[in-house]
PDB file of C-alpha atoms in Angstrom:
ATOM      1  CA  ASP R 263     -47.711  80.585  57.400  1.00 94.00           C
ATOM      2  CA  ILE R 264     -47.153  79.100  53.919  1.00 96.00           C
ATOM      3  CA  VAL R 265     -43.440  79.454  52.759  1.00 97.00           C
ATOM      4  CA  LEU R 266     -42.827  79.981  49.155  1.00 97.00           C
ATOM      5  CA  THR R 267     -39.363  79.127  47.822  1.00 97.00           C
ATOM      6  CA  GLN R 268     -38.568  80.657  44.463  1.00 97.00           C
ATOM      7  CA  SER R 269     -35.697  79.632  42.267  1.00 94.00           C
ATOM      8  CA  PRO R 270     -33.367  80.655  40.717  1.00 96.00           C
ATOM      9  CA  ALA R 271     -32.963  83.985  42.714  1.00 97.00           C
ATOM     10  CA  SER R 272     -31.817  85.547  39.245  1.00 97.00           C
ATOM     11  CA  LEU R 273     -31.291  84.410  35.725  1.00 96.00           C
ATOM     12  CA  ALA R 274     -30.194  85.875  32.398  1.00 97.00           C
ATOM     13  CA  VAL R 275     -31.836  84.749  29.327  1.00 97.00           C
ATOM     14  CA  SER R 276     -31.122  85.699  25.630  1.00 97.00           C
ATOM     15  CA  LEU R 277     -33.674  87.600  23.600  1.00 97.00           C
ATOM     16  CA  GLY R 278     -36.252  85.299  22.067  1.00 96.00           C
ATOM     17  CA  GLN R 279     -35.318  82.320  24.347  1.00 97.00           C
ATOM     18  CA  ARG R 280     -37.319  80.707  27.360  1.00 97.00           C
ATOM     19  CA  ALA R 281     -37.255  81.793  30.946  1.00 98.00           C
ATOM     20  CA  THR R 282     -38.542  79.394  33.530  1.00 98.00           C
ATOM     21  CA  ILE R 283     -39.070  80.340  37.231  1.00 98.00           C
ATOM     22  CA  SER R 284     -40.154  77.702  39.856  1.00 98.00           C
ATOM     23  CA  CYS R 285     -42.004  78.408  43.023  1.00 98.00           C
ATOM     24  CA  LYS R 286     -42.471  75.627  45.818  1.00 98.00           C
ATOM     25  CA  ALA R 287     -44.900  75.975  48.539  1.00 98.00           C
ATOM     26  CA  SER R 288     -44.320  74.485  52.077  1.00 97.00           C
ATOM     27  CA  GLN R 289     -47.824  73.060  51.896  1.00 97.00           C
ATOM     28  CA  SER R 290     -50.437  72.582  49.214  1.00 97.00           C
ATOM     29  CA  VAL R 291     -52.170  75.602  47.875  1.00 96.00           C
ATOM     30  CA  ASP R 292     -54.977  73.660  46.185  1.00 94.00           C
ATOM     31  CA  TYR R 293     -58.467  73.673  47.373  1.00 94.00           C
ATOM     32  CA  ASP R 294     -61.509  71.789  45.961  1.00 92.00           C
ATOM     33  CA  GLY R 295     -59.616  71.063  42.818  1.00 91.00           C
ATOM     34  CA  ASP R 296     -58.404  74.668  42.153  1.00 93.00           C
ATOM     35  CA  SER R 297     -54.982  76.101  42.715  1.00 96.00           C
ATOM     36  CA  TYR R 298     -54.442  79.407  44.531  1.00 96.00           C
ATOM     37  CA  MET R 299     -51.032  80.356  43.308  1.00 98.00           C
ATOM     38  CA  ASN R 300     -50.581  83.663  41.416  1.00 98.00           C
ATOM     39  CA  TRP R 301     -47.609  85.357  39.683  1.00 98.00           C
ATOM     40  CA  TYR R 302     -46.631  89.119  39.525  1.00 98.00           C
ATOM     41  CA  GLN R 303     -44.068  91.107  37.564  1.00 98.00           C
ATOM     42  CA  GLN R 304     -42.448  94.070  39.349  1.00 97.00           C
ATOM     43  CA  LYS R 305     -40.319  96.724  37.642  1.00 97.00           C
ATOM     44  CA  PRO R 306     -38.079  99.159  39.593  1.00 93.00           C
ATOM     45  CA  GLY R 307     -40.093 102.015  40.974  1.00 92.00           C
ATOM     46  CA  GLN R 308     -43.317 100.310  39.945  1.00 96.00           C
ATOM     47  CA  PRO R 309     -46.026  98.386  41.730  1.00 97.00           C
ATOM     48  CA  PRO R 310     -46.352  94.621  41.116  1.00 97.00           C
ATOM     49  CA  LYS R 311     -48.531  93.722  38.068  1.00 98.00           C
ATOM     50  CA  LEU R 312     -50.561  90.447  38.109  1.00 98.00           C
ATOM     51  CA  LEU R 313     -49.627  88.131  35.318  1.00 98.00           C
ATOM     52  CA  ILE R 314     -51.114  84.703  36.168  1.00 98.00           C
ATOM     53  CA  TYR R 315     -53.845  83.813  38.713  1.00 97.00           C
ATOM     54  CA  ALA R 316     -54.969  80.411  39.687  1.00 96.00           C
ATOM     55  CA  ALA R 317     -51.798  78.837  38.566  1.00 97.00           C
ATOM     56  CA  SER R 318     -52.532  79.164  34.901  1.00 97.00           C
ATOM     57  CA  ASN R 319     -54.898  81.721  33.943  1.00 97.00           C
ATOM     58  CA  LEU R 320     -53.620  84.792  32.034  1.00 98.00           C
ATOM     59  CA  GLU R 321     -54.723  88.081  33.368  1.00 97.00           C
ATOM     60  CA  SER R 322     -56.473  90.262  30.922  1.00 95.00           C
ATOM     61  CA  GLY R 323     -53.992  92.415  28.769  1.00 96.00           C
ATOM     62  CA  ILE R 324     -50.919  90.141  29.717  1.00 97.00           C
ATOM     63  CA  PRO R 325     -49.151  88.916  26.612  1.00 97.00           C
ATOM     64  CA  ALA R 326     -49.663  85.170  25.683  1.00 97.00           C
ATOM     65  CA  ARG R 327     -45.881  84.612  25.881  1.00 97.00           C
ATOM     66  CA  PHE R 328     -46.454  84.491  29.826  1.00 98.00           C
ATOM     67  CA  SER R 329     -47.652  81.079  30.913  1.00 98.00           C
ATOM     68  CA  GLY R 330     -48.128  79.371  34.268  1.00 98.00           C
ATOM     69  CA  SER R 331     -48.464  75.672  35.341  1.00 97.00           C
ATOM     70  CA  GLY R 332     -48.477  73.525  38.311  1.00 97.00           C
ATOM     71  CA  SER R 333     -50.635  72.189  41.239  1.00 96.00           C
ATOM     72  CA  GLY R 334     -50.307  71.287  44.855  1.00 96.00           C
ATOM     73  CA  THR R 335     -46.841  72.502  46.048  1.00 97.00           C
ATOM     74  CA  ASP R 336     -44.975  72.956  42.773  1.00 98.00           C
ATOM     75  CA  PHE R 337     -45.651  75.737  40.234  1.00 98.00           C
ATOM     76  CA  THR R 338     -43.864  77.298  37.195  1.00 98.00           C
ATOM     77  CA  LEU R 339     -43.807  80.579  35.367  1.00 98.00           C
ATOM     78  CA  ASN R 340     -42.636  80.368  31.644  1.00 98.00           C
ATOM     79  CA  ILE R 341     -41.931  83.352  29.488  1.00 98.00           C
ATOM     80  CA  HIS R 342     -41.379  82.463  25.863  1.00 96.00           C
ATOM     81  CA  PRO R 343     -40.192  84.212  23.797  1.00 97.00           C
ATOM     82  CA  VAL R 344     -38.492  86.552  26.178  1.00 98.00           C
ATOM     83  CA  GLU R 345     -38.484  90.189  25.105  1.00 97.00           C
ATOM     84  CA  GLU R 346     -36.534  93.294  26.301  1.00 97.00           C
ATOM     85  CA  GLU R 347     -39.358  94.551  28.264  1.00 97.00           C
ATOM     86  CA  ASP R 348     -39.712  91.446  30.315  1.00 98.00           C
ATOM     87  CA  ALA R 349     -36.629  92.464  32.367  1.00 98.00           C
ATOM     88  CA  ALA R 350     -38.225  92.528  35.942  1.00 97.00           C
ATOM     89  CA  THR R 351     -38.446  90.732  39.285  1.00 97.00           C
ATOM     90  CA  TYR R 352     -41.172  88.007  39.310  1.00 98.00           C
ATOM     91  CA  TYR R 353     -42.914  87.015  42.448  1.00 98.00           C
ATOM     92  CA  CYS R 354     -45.231  84.111  43.206  1.00 98.00           C
ATOM     93  CA  GLN R 355     -47.949  84.535  45.857  1.00 98.00           C
ATOM     94  CA  GLN R 356     -50.401  82.054  47.362  1.00 97.00           C
ATOM     95  CA  SER R 357     -53.970  83.138  48.095  1.00 96.00           C
ATOM     96  CA  ASN R 358     -55.122  79.808  49.547  1.00 95.00           C
ATOM     97  CA  GLU R 359     -54.528  80.545  53.042  1.00 92.00           C
ATOM     98  CA  ASP R 360     -54.149  83.607  55.477  1.00 89.00           C
ATOM     99  CA  PRO R 361     -51.761  85.365  55.503  1.00 93.00           C
ATOM    100  CA  PRO R 362     -51.211  85.750  51.894  1.00 96.00           C
ATOM    101  CA  THR R 363     -47.519  85.199  51.306  1.00 96.00           C
ATOM    102  CA  PHE R 364     -45.003  85.814  48.548  1.00 96.00           C
ATOM    103  CA  GLY R 365     -41.799  84.315  47.168  1.00 96.00           C
ATOM    104  CA  SER R 366     -38.539  86.224  47.627  1.00 95.00           C
ATOM    105  CA  GLY R 367     -38.567  87.085  44.002  1.00 96.00           C
ATOM    106  CA  THR R 368     -36.571  86.111  40.725  1.00 97.00           C
ATOM    107  CA  LYS R 369     -34.615  88.785  38.793  1.00 97.00           C
ATOM    108  CA  LEU R 370     -34.829  88.300  35.085  1.00 98.00           C
ATOM    109  CA  GLU R 371     -32.181  89.905  32.953  1.00 97.00           C
ATOM    110  CA  ILE R 372     -32.428  89.997  29.140  1.00 96.00           C
ATOM    111  CA  LYS R 373     -29.100  89.150  27.388  1.00 93.00           C
TER     112      LYS R 373
ATOM    113  CA  GLN L 960     -60.366 102.338  34.214  1.00 95.00           C
ATOM    114  CA  VAL L 961     -59.434 101.005  37.818  1.00 97.00           C
ATOM    115  CA  GLN L 962     -57.248 103.304  39.738  1.00 98.00           C
ATOM    116  CA  LEU L 963     -55.851 103.163  43.236  1.00 98.00           C
ATOM    117  CA  VAL L 964     -53.874 106.230  44.713  1.00 98.00           C
ATOM    118  CA  GLU L 965     -52.171 106.031  48.053  1.00 98.00           C
ATOM    119  CA  THR L 966     -51.255 109.058  49.978  1.00 98.00           C
ATOM    120  CA  GLY L 967     -50.098 109.924  53.520  1.00 97.00           C
ATOM    121  CA  GLY L 968     -46.547 108.676  53.486  1.00 97.00           C
ATOM    122  CA  GLY L 969     -43.446 110.523  54.793  1.00 97.00           C
ATOM    123  CA  LEU L 970     -40.754 110.718  57.372  1.00 97.00           C
ATOM    124  CA  VAL L 971     -41.843 109.999  61.066  1.00 97.00           C
ATOM    125  CA  ARG L 972     -40.034 109.454  64.262  1.00 97.00           C
ATOM    126  CA  PRO L 973     -40.119 105.952  66.028  1.00 97.00           C
ATOM    127  CA  GLY L 974     -43.022 105.706  68.131  1.00 97.00           C
ATOM    128  CA  ASN L 975     -45.003 108.204  66.381  1.00 98.00           C
ATOM    129  CA  SER L 976     -48.296 107.634  64.116  1.00 98.00           C
ATOM    130  CA  LEU L 977     -49.167 108.055  60.568  1.00 98.00           C
ATOM    131  CA  LYS L 978     -52.318 107.346  58.571  1.00 98.00           C
ATOM    132  CA  LEU L 979     -52.181 106.352  54.977  1.00 98.00           C
ATOM    133  CA  SER L 980     -55.194 106.698  52.585  1.00 98.00           C
ATOM    134  CA  CYS L 981     -56.138 104.797  49.325  1.00 98.00           C
ATOM    135  CA  VAL L 982     -58.678 106.465  47.116  1.00 98.00           C
ATOM    136  CA  THR L 983     -60.097 104.167  44.342  1.00 98.00           C
ATOM    137  CA  SER L 984     -62.034 104.596  41.210  1.00 98.00           C
ATOM    138  CA  GLY L 985     -63.430 102.605  38.211  1.00 97.00           C
ATOM    139  CA  PHE L 986     -64.980  99.815  40.047  1.00 97.00           C
ATOM    140  CA  THR L 987     -67.714  99.197  42.720  1.00 97.00           C
ATOM    141  CA  PHE L 988     -65.563  99.593  45.732  1.00 98.00           C
ATOM    142  CA  SER L 989     -68.085  98.306  48.207  1.00 97.00           C
ATOM    143  CA  ASN L 990     -67.868  94.787  46.569  1.00 96.00           C
ATOM    144  CA  TYR L 991     -64.287  94.138  47.269  1.00 97.00           C
ATOM    145  CA  ARG L 992     -61.980  93.162  49.879  1.00 97.00           C
ATOM    146  CA  MET L 993     -58.988  95.585  50.081  1.00 98.00           C
ATOM    147  CA  HIS L 994     -55.476  94.777  51.204  1.00 98.00           C
ATOM    148  CA  TRP L 995     -52.428  96.899  52.517  1.00 98.00           C
ATOM    149  CA  LEU L 996     -48.983  95.387  51.723  1.00 98.00           C
ATOM    150  CA  ARG L 997     -45.426  96.792  52.060  1.00 98.00           C
ATOM    151  CA  GLN L 998     -42.173  96.430  50.603  1.00 97.00           C
ATOM    152  CA  PRO L 999     -38.926  97.466  52.293  1.00 95.00           C
ATOM    153  CA  PRO L1000     -36.127  98.587  50.177  1.00 92.00           C
ATOM    154  CA  GLY L1001     -34.753  95.770  48.110  1.00 89.00           C
ATOM    155  CA  LYS L1002     -36.853  93.215  49.893  1.00 91.00           C
ATOM    156  CA  ARG L1003     -39.856  90.932  49.041  1.00 91.00           C
ATOM    157  CA  LEU L1004     -43.621  92.002  49.366  1.00 94.00           C
ATOM    158  CA  GLU L1005     -45.090  91.608  52.664  1.00 96.00           C
ATOM    159  CA  TRP L1006     -48.813  91.377  53.182  1.00 97.00           C
ATOM    160  CA  ILE L1007     -49.938  93.350  56.217  1.00 97.00           C
ATOM    161  CA  ALA L1008     -53.850  93.816  56.368  1.00 98.00           C
ATOM    162  CA  VAL L1009     -57.159  92.966  54.801  1.00 97.00           C
ATOM    163  CA  ILE L1010     -60.524  94.415  55.174  1.00 98.00           C
ATOM    164  CA  THR L1011     -63.659  92.596  54.083  1.00 97.00           C
ATOM    165  CA  VAL L1012     -66.944  93.977  52.734  1.00 96.00           C
ATOM    166  CA  LYS L1013     -70.209  95.086  54.570  1.00 96.00           C
ATOM    167  CA  SER L1014     -71.774  91.552  54.164  1.00 95.00           C
ATOM    168  CA  ASP L1015     -68.762  90.236  56.179  1.00 94.00           C
ATOM    169  CA  ASN L1016     -69.073  93.040  58.810  1.00 96.00           C
ATOM    170  CA  TYR L1017     -66.100  94.648  57.552  1.00 96.00           C
ATOM    171  CA  GLY L1018     -64.003  92.227  59.300  1.00 96.00           C
ATOM    172  CA  ALA L1019     -60.053  92.827  59.504  1.00 97.00           C
ATOM    173  CA  ASN L1020     -57.168  90.416  59.536  1.00 96.00           C
ATOM    174  CA  TYR L1021     -53.469  91.570  60.358  1.00 97.00           C
ATOM    175  CA  ALA L1022     -49.963  90.174  59.857  1.00 96.00           C
ATOM    176  CA  GLU L1023     -48.424  89.354  63.197  1.00 96.00           C
ATOM    177  CA  SER L1024     -45.757  91.977  62.696  1.00 96.00           C
ATOM    178  CA  VAL L1025     -48.382  94.988  62.866  1.00 97.00           C
ATOM    179  CA  LYS L1026     -51.073  93.361  64.878  1.00 97.00           C
ATOM    180  CA  GLY L1027     -52.140  95.664  67.749  1.00 97.00           C
ATOM    181  CA  ARG L1028     -50.181  98.647  66.197  1.00 98.00           C
ATOM    182  CA  PHE L1029     -51.939  99.047  62.750  1.00 98.00           C
ATOM    183  CA  THR L1030     -55.718  99.414  61.961  1.00 98.00           C
ATOM    184  CA  ILE L1031     -57.316  98.998  58.618  1.00 98.00           C
ATOM    185  CA  SER L1032     -60.517 100.730  57.875  1.00 98.00           C
ATOM    186  CA  ARG L1033     -62.737 101.818  54.927  1.00 98.00           C
ATOM    187  CA  ASP L1034     -65.341 104.139  53.798  1.00 98.00           C
ATOM    188  CA  ASP L1035     -67.526 102.778  51.028  1.00 98.00           C
ATOM    189  CA  SER L1036     -69.081 106.361  50.471  1.00 97.00           C
ATOM    190  CA  LYS L1037     -65.573 107.579  49.472  1.00 98.00           C
ATOM    191  CA  SER L1038     -64.287 104.368  47.849  1.00 98.00           C
ATOM    192  CA  SER L1039     -61.287 104.494  50.152  1.00 98.00           C
ATOM    193  CA  VAL L1040     -59.422 102.265  52.422  1.00 98.00           C
ATOM    194  CA  TYR L1041     -57.230 103.551  55.181  1.00 98.00           C
ATOM    195  CA  LEU L1042     -54.281 102.224  57.382  1.00 98.00           C
ATOM    196  CA  GLN L1043     -53.732 103.856  60.772  1.00 98.00           C
ATOM    197  CA  MET L1044     -50.243 103.115  61.899  1.00 98.00           C
ATOM    198  CA  ASN L1045     -49.282 103.675  65.542  1.00 98.00           C
ATOM    199  CA  ARG L1046     -46.092 103.017  67.653  1.00 98.00           C
ATOM    200  CA  LEU L1047     -44.124 103.023  64.409  1.00 98.00           C
ATOM    201  CA  ARG L1048     -40.606 101.313  64.375  1.00 97.00           C
ATOM    202  CA  GLU L1049     -37.753 101.680  62.042  1.00 97.00           C
ATOM    203  CA  GLU L1050     -38.413  98.228  60.557  1.00 96.00           C
ATOM    204  CA  ASP L1051     -41.743  99.682  59.337  1.00 98.00           C
ATOM    205  CA  THR L1052     -39.687 101.561  56.713  1.00 98.00           C
ATOM    206  CA  ALA L1053     -41.120 100.578  53.348  1.00 98.00           C
ATOM    207  CA  THR L1054     -43.253 101.590  50.303  1.00 98.00           C
ATOM    208  CA  TYR L1055     -46.764 100.699  51.224  1.00 98.00           C
ATOM    209  CA  TYR L1056     -49.265  99.531  48.662  1.00 98.00           C
ATOM    210  CA  CYS L1057     -53.050  99.185  48.669  1.00 98.00           C
ATOM    211  CA  SER L1058     -54.426  96.481  46.400  1.00 98.00           C
ATOM    212  CA  ARG L1059     -57.899  95.098  45.284  1.00 98.00           C
ATOM    213  CA  ASP L1060     -58.720  91.341  46.237  1.00 96.00           C
ATOM    214  CA  GLY L1061     -59.874  89.683  42.974  1.00 93.00           C
ATOM    215  CA  TYR L1062     -62.316  87.495  44.470  1.00 85.00           C
ATOM    216  CA  ASP L1063     -63.063  86.046  41.005  1.00 90.00           C
ATOM    217  CA  LYS L1064     -59.553  85.381  40.355  1.00 92.00           C
ATOM    218  CA  ASN L1065     -58.959  82.970  43.247  1.00 90.00           C
ATOM    219  CA  TYR L1066     -58.167  86.032  45.400  1.00 92.00           C
ATOM    220  CA  ALA L1067     -55.224  87.303  43.503  1.00 96.00           C
ATOM    221  CA  MET L1068     -54.504  90.899  43.981  1.00 97.00           C
ATOM    222  CA  ASP L1069     -55.538  92.269  40.590  1.00 96.00           C
ATOM    223  CA  TYR L1070     -54.821  95.918  40.941  1.00 97.00           C
ATOM    224  CA  TRP L1071     -52.371  97.962  42.875  1.00 98.00           C
ATOM    225  CA  GLY L1072     -51.660 101.612  43.779  1.00 98.00           C
ATOM    226  CA  GLN L1073     -48.255 103.282  42.876  1.00 98.00           C
ATOM    227  CA  GLY L1074     -47.371 102.997  46.547  1.00 98.00           C
ATOM    228  CA  THR L1075     -46.522 105.593  49.139  1.00 98.00           C
ATOM    229  CA  SER L1076     -43.096 105.615  50.987  1.00 98.00           C
ATOM    230  CA  VAL L1077     -42.795 105.603  54.844  1.00 98.00           C
ATOM    231  CA  THR L1078     -39.629 106.210  56.531  1.00 98.00           C
ATOM    232  CA  VAL L1079     -39.241 105.648  60.257  1.00 97.00           C
ATOM    233  CA  SER L1080     -36.029 107.364  61.577  1.00 96.00           C
ATOM    234  CA  SER L1081     -34.968 109.472  64.389  1.00 94.00           C
TER     235      SER L1081
END
């Protein structure tokens, strides 16, 4: 199975500043020139919400302050400028190979 | 709009069975693979099963942790997907989610239900 290592486990960012979350895969999640890395936001008591798919594509309805980048084994989620409502846990997930796997999550606190 | 609603969770003794249902609306259900995932309290998400579409013979795939105990199925006429869980263990305690496979989004899971809680305890 592909192991996804997220860092940091938690971070606190001031309102209006940038939050950066890293996700490293144990093997490449690229195929045929495309990346199969996705990012989700989860708030307490709620299901995950898809933010970014294919490494850098913004899901419909998601604010443009969310962005994703990366390829191969190294991926990043950026949130800028951070808003109060962005307080949540963020997960990366690979869909290149079965079974789909998730990172351990990054809890974002807004200062 | 797209909706997924899970039901069937509850408290069950170890070794017993439970069947979860996920009723969907707002999209052409028969065109999409469907997943079940779970999340133990305070832990990461774990994918547990997927079922394909009719053209792929409704093939199913499972996580090793549930293989041989859980069975995923679907009824396209009811836009529903199911998870039959047998020989339940305490470590199966979790919130269970169904999700839609976004085949046009590099297979990201683009819609999720609210989840149903399963507690396995004596």
